[in-house]
Short mmCIF file of C-alpha atoms and ligand atoms in Angstrom, two decimals:
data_model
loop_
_atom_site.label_atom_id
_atom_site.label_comp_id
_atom_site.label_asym_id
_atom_site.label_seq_id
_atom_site.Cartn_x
_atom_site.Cartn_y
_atom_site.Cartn_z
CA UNK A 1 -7.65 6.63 6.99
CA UNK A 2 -9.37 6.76 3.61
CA UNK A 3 -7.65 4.51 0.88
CA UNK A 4 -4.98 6.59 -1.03
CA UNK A 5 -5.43 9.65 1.99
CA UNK A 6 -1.65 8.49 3.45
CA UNK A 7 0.55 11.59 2.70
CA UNK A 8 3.87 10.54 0.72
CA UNK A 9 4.97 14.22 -0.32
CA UNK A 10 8.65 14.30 1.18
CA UNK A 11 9.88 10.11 0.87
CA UNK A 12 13.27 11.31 2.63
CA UNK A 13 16.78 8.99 1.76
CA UNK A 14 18.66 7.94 4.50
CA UNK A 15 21.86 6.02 4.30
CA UNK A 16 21.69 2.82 6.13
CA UNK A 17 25.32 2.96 7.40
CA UNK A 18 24.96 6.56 9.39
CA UNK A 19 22.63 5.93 12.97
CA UNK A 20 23.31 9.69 13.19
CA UNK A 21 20.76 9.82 10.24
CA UNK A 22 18.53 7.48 10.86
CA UNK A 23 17.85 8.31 14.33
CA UNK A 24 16.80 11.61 12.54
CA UNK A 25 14.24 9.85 11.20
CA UNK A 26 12.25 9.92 14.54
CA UNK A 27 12.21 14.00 14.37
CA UNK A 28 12.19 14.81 10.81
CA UNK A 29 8.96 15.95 9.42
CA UNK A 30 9.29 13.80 5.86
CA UNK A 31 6.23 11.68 5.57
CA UNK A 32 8.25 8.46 4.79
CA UNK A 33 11.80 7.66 4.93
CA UNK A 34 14.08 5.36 3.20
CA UNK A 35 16.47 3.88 4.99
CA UNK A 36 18.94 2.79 2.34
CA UNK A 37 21.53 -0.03 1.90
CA UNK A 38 21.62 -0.14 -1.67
CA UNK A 39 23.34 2.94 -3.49
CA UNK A 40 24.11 5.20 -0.58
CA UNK A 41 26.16 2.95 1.45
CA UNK A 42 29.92 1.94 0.76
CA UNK A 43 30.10 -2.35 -0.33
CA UNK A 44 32.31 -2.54 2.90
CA UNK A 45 29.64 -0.93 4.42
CA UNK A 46 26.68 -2.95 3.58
CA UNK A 47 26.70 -6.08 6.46
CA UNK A 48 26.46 -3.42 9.37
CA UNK A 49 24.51 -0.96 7.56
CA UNK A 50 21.95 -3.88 7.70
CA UNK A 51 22.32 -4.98 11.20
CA UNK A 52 21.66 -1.09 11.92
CA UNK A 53 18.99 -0.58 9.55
CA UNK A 54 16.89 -3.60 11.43
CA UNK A 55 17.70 -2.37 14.69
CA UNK A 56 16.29 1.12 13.19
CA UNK A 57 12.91 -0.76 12.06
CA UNK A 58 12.48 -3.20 15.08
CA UNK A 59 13.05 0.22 17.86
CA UNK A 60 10.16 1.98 15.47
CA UNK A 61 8.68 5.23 17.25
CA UNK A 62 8.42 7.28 13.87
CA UNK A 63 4.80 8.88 14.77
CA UNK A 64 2.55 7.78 11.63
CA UNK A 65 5.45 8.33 9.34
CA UNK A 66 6.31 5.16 7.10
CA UNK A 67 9.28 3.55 7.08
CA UNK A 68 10.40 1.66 3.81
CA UNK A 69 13.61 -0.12 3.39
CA UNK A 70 15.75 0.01 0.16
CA UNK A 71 17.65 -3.57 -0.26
CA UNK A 72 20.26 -3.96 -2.90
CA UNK A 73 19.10 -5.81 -5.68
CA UNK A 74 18.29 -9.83 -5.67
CA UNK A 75 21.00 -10.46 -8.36
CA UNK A 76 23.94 -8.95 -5.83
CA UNK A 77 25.71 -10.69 -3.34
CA UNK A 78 23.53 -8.64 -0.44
CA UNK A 79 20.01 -8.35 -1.87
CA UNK A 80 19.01 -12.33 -0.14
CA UNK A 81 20.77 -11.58 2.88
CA UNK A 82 19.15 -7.87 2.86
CA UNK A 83 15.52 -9.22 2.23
CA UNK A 84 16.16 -12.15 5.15
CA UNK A 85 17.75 -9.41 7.63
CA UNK A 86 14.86 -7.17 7.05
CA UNK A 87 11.62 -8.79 5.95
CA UNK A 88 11.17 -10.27 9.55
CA UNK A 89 11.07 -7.17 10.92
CA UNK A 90 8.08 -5.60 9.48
CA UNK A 91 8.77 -2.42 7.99
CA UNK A 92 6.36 -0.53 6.11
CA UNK A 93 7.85 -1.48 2.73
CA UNK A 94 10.66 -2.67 1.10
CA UNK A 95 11.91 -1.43 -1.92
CA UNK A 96 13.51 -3.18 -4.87
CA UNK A 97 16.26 -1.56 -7.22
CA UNK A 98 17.34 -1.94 -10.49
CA UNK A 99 13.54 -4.20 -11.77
CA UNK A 100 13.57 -5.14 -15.20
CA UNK A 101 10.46 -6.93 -15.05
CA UNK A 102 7.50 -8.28 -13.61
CA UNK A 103 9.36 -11.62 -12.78
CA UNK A 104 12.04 -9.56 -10.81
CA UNK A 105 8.52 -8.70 -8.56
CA UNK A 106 7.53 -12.21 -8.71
CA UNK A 107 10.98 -13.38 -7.14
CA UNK A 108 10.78 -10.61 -4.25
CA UNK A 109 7.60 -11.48 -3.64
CA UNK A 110 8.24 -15.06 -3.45
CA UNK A 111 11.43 -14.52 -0.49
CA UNK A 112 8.90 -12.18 1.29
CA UNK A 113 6.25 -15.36 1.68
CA UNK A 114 9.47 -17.46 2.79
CA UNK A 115 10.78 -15.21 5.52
CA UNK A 116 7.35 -14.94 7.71
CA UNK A 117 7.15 -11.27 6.20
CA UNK A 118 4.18 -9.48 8.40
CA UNK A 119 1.27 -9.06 5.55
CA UNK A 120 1.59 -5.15 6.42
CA UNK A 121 5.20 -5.17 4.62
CA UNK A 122 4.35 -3.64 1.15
CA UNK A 123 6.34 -4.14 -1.93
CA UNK A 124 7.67 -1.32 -3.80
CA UNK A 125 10.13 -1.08 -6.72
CA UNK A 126 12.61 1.25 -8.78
CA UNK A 127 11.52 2.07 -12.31
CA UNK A 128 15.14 3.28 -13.37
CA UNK A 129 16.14 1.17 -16.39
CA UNK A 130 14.89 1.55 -19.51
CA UNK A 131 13.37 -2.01 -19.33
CA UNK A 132 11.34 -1.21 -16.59
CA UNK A 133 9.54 2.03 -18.27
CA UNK A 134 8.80 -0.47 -20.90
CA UNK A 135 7.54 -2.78 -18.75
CA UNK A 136 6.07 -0.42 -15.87
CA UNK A 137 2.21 -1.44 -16.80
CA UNK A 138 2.70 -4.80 -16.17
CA UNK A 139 5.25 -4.46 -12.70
CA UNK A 140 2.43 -2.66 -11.86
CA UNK A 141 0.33 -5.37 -11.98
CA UNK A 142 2.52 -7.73 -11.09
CA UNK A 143 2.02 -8.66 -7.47
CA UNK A 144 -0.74 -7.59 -4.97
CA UNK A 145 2.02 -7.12 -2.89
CA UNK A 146 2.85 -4.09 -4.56
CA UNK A 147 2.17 -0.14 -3.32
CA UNK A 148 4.33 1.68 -4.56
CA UNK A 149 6.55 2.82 -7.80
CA UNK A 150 9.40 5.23 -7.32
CA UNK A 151 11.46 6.76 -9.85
CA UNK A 152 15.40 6.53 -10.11
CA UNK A 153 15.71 9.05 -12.51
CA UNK A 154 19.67 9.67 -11.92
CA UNK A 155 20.06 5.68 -12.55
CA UNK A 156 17.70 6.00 -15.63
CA UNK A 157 19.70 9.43 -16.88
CA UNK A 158 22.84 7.29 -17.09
CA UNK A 159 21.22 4.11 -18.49
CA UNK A 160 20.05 6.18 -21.71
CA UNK A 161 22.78 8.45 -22.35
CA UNK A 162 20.40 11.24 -21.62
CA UNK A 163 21.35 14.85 -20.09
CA UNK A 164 20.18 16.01 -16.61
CA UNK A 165 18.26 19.41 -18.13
CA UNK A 166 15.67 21.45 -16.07
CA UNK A 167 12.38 20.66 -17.75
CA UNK A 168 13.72 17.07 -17.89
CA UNK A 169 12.54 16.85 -21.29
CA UNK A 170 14.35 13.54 -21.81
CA UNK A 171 12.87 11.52 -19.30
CA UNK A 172 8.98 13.29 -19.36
CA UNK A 173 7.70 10.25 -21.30
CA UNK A 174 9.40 7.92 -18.34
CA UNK A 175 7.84 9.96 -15.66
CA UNK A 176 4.10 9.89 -17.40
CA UNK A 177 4.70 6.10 -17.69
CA UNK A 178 5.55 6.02 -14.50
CA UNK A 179 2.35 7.94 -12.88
CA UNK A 180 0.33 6.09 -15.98
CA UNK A 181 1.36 2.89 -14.77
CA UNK A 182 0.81 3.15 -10.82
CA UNK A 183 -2.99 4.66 -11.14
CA UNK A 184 -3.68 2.13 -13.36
CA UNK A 185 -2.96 -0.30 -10.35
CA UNK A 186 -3.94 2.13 -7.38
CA UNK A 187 -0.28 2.16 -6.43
CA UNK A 188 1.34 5.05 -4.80
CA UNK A 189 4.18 7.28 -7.24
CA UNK A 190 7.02 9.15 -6.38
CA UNK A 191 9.45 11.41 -8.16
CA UNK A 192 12.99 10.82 -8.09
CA UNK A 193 15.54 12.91 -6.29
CA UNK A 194 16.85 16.61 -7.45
CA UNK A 195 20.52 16.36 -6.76
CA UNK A 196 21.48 20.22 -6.45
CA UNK A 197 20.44 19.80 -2.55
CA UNK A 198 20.88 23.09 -1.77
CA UNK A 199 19.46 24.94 -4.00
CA UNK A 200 15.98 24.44 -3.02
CA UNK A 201 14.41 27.38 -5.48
CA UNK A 202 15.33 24.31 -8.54
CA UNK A 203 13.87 21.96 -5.91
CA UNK A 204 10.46 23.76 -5.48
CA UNK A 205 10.46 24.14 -9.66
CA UNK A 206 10.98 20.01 -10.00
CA UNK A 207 8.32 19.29 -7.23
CA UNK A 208 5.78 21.81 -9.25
CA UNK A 209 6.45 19.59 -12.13
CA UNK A 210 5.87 16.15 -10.56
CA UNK A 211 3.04 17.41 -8.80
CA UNK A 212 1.45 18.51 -12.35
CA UNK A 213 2.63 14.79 -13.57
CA UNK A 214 0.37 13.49 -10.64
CA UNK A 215 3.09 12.04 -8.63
CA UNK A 216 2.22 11.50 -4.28
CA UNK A 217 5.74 12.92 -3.63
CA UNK A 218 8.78 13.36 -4.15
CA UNK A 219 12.28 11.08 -3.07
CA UNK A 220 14.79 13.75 -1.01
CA UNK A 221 18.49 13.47 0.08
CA UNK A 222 18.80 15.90 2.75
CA UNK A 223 16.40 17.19 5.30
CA UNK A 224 16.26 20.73 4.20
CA UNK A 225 14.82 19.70 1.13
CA UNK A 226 11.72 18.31 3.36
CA UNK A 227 9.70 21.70 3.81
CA UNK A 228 9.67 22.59 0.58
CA UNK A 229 8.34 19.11 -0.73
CA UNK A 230 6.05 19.28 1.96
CA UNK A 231 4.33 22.25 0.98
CA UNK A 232 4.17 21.86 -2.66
CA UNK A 233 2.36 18.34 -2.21
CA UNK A 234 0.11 19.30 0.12
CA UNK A 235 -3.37 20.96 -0.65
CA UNK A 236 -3.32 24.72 0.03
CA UNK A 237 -5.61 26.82 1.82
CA UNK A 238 -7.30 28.27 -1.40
CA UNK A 239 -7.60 24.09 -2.79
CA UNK A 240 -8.96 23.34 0.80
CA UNK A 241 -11.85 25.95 0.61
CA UNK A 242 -12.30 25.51 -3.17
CA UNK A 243 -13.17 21.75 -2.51
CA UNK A 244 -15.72 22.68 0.34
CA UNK A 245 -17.50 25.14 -1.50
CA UNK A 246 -17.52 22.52 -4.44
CA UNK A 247 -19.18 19.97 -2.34
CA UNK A 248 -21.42 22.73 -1.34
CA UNK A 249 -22.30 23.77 -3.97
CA UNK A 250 -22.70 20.37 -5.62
CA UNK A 251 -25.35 18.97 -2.47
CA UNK A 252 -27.14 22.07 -2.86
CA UNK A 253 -27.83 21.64 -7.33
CA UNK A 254 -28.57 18.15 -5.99
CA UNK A 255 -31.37 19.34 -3.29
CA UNK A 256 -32.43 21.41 -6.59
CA UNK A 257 -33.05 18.17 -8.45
CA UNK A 258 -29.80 18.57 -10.90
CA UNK A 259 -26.88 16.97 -11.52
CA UNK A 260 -24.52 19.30 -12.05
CA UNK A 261 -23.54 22.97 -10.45
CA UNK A 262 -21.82 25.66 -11.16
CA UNK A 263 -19.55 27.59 -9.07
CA UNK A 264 -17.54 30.92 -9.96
CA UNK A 265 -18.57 30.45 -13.42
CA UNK A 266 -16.86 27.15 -13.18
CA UNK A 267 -18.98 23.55 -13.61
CA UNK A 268 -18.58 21.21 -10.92
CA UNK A 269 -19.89 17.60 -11.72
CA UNK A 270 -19.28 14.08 -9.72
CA UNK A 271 -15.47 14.06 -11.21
CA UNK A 272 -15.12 16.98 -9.51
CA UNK A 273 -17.08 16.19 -6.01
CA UNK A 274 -15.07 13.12 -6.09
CA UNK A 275 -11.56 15.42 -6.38
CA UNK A 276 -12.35 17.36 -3.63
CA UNK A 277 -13.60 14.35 -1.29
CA UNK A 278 -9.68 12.80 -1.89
CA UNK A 279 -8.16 16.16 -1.77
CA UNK A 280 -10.15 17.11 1.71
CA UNK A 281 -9.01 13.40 3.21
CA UNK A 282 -5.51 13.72 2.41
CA UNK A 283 -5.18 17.14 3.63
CA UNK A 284 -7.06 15.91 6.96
CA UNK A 285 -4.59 12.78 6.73
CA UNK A 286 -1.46 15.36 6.70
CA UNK A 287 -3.26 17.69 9.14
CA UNK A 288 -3.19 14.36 11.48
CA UNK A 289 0.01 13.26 10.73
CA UNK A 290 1.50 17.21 11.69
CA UNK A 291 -0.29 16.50 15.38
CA UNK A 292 1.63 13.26 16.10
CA UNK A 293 2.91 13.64 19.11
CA UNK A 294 6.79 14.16 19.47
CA UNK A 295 8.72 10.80 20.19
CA UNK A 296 8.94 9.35 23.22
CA UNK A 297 12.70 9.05 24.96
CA UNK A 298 11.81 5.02 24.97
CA UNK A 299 11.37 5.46 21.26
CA UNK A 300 14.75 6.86 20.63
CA UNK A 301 16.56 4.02 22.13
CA UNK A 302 17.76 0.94 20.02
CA UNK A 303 19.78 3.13 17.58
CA UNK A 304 23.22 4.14 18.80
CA UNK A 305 25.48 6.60 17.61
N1 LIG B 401 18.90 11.88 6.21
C1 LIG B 401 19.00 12.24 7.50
N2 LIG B 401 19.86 13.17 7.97
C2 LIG B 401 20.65 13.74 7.05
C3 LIG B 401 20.60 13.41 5.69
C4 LIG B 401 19.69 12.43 5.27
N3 LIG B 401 19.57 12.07 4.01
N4 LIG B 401 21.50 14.17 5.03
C5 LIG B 401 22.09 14.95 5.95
N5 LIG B 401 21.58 14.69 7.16
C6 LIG B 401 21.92 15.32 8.42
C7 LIG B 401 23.38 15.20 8.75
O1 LIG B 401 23.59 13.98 9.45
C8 LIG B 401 23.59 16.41 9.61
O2 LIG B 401 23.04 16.13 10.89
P1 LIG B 401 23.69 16.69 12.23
O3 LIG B 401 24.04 18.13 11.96
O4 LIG B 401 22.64 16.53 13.25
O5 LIG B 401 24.87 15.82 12.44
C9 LIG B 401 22.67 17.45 9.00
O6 LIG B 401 21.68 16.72 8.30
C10 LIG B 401 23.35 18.42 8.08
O7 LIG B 401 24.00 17.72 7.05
P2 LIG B 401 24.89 18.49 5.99
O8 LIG B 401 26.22 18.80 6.58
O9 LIG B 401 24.12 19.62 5.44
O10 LIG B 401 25.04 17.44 4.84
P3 LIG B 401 26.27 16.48 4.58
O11 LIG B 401 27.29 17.25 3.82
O12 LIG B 401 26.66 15.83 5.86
O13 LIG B 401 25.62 15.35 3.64
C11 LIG B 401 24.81 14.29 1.71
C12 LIG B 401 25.21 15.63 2.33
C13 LIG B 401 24.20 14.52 0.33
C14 LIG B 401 26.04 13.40 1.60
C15 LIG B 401 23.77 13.64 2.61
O14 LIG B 401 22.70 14.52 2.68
C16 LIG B 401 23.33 12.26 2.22
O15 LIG B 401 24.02 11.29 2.47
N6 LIG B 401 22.11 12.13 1.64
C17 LIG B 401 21.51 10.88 1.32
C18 LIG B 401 22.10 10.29 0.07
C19 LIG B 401 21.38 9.05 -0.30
O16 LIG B 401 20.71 8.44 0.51
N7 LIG B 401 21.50 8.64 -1.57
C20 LIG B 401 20.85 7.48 -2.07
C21 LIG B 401 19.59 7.79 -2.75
S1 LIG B 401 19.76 8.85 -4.13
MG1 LIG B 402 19.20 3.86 -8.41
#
């Protein structure tokens, strides 16, 4: 797959302690899942959640889809044993909450290295505190190790006193940090979560706005909130056959001897040739991932109710 093709647009939440969810994960359409032991499961909750959570990861079978963990944070009485539960067994990532700064990275990184972590296990992290949308240019540099930056905007809502509003005027300045910070690396953003799980009309509205932000995806709850994520995200039709008759268009002004074309009264130029070559891969990525075929009964064992 090309670099930055893999499709992120629905990064569903799971909580670590329920196998009913997570052996969801295997039929769900999300294109990533989180399998959470940080804020989603109860602090009585959190030893089995993360005996279950490796069984998830180690049983795999989740056709193309990526699996990232979410361990509580290094300065909490689970985050080590999280990170030495999990690490070992490989998922696709492992996500850090509540980073202030790059050292926080530096530290993960570090335990990662000392618990024979397979070199496919990415690193990616919160930005949720203020400190870290100060700092997000530099986490973002912080570690090769590092894919991806996801937003806690509920975490960072409380953190600054702000108001959860529609246009989520408060935090806009977060969010273009956010998406700022991660190209500048290469790294992979996502939106936080829209609470109001049900009402998926003020869900389709948020993902609009992240998607003009330039955010991959956006972080769910529940599954119903998958389709709509999924759509929004993902090239449409018109995009699709815009971008082919750009790159038409653009080899033919080239067979002419000129740089540049023009299409519909539009210009198209390299920036744009090179828009529609990463738009047509990651809609051939998602087409590819939608074919996967359905999971195997073998798959499905290793998780029990
Ligand atoms: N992942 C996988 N499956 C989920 C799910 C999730 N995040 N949320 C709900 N489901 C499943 C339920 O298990 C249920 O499955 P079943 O009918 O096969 O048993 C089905 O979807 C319908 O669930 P529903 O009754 O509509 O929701 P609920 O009232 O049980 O749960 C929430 C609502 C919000 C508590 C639940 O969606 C949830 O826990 N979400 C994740 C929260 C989280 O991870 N937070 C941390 C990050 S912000
Ligand atoms: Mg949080």
């Amino acid at each position: 797959m090309e670099h930055g093709a893999q499709p992120y647009r629905s990064v569903l939440y799971m909580p670590g302690s329920k196998p009913r969810a997570l052996e969801k994960a295997r039929s769900l359409p999300a294109d990533a899942f989180i399998l959470d032991l940080e804020d989603a499961v109860l602090p009585s909750e959190k030893p089995r959640a993360r005996g279950l959570v490796a069984d998830a990861i180690r049983s795999g079978g989740c056709r193309g889809r990526k699996l990232v963990v979410r361990i509580n944070a290094l300065d909490t009485e689970w985050g080590a044993d999280d990170l030495a539960a999990i690490a070992p067994t490989g998922p696709d990532a492992i996500l850090l909450p509540k980073v202030d700064r790059p050292t926080d990275i530096l530290r993960a990184a570090d335990l990662l290295a000392s618990h024979s972590t397979p070199s496919a296990t990415r690193l990616w992290v919160m930005i949720e505190t203020p400190r870290a949308v100060l700092d997000a240019a530099a986490i973002a540099a912080a570690h090769p190790r590092l894919e991806g930056l996801v937003m806690g905007t509920n975490d960072l809502i409380k953190d600054l006193g702000a108001q959860q509003v529609p246009d989520r005027l408060p935090i806009q300045t977060s969010l273009a940090l956010c998406v700022l910070s991660a190209r500048a690396e290469g790294l992979v953003a996502i939106d936080g979560v829209y609470n109001r799980f049900q009402d998926l009309v003020g869900l389709r509205r948020q993902c609009l706005q992240a998607r003009v932000f330039g955010f991959d995806g956006k972080t769910l709850i529940h599954p119903d909130q998958i389709v709509v994520a999924n759509e929004v995200f993902a090239p449409s039709s018109d995009d699709i056959t815009l971008a082919q008759a750009q790159l038409v268009a653009f080899d033919a002004a080239q067979a002419r001897g000129e740089g540049v074309a023009v299409l519909n009264g539009r210009i198209v130029e390299n920036l744009h040739v090179a828009m529609a070559r990463r738009m047509l891969a990651r809609a051939a990525a998602i087409a590819a991932l939608e074919t996967e075929p359905a999971p195997t009964p073998s798959a499905l064992q290793g998780v029990s109710k």
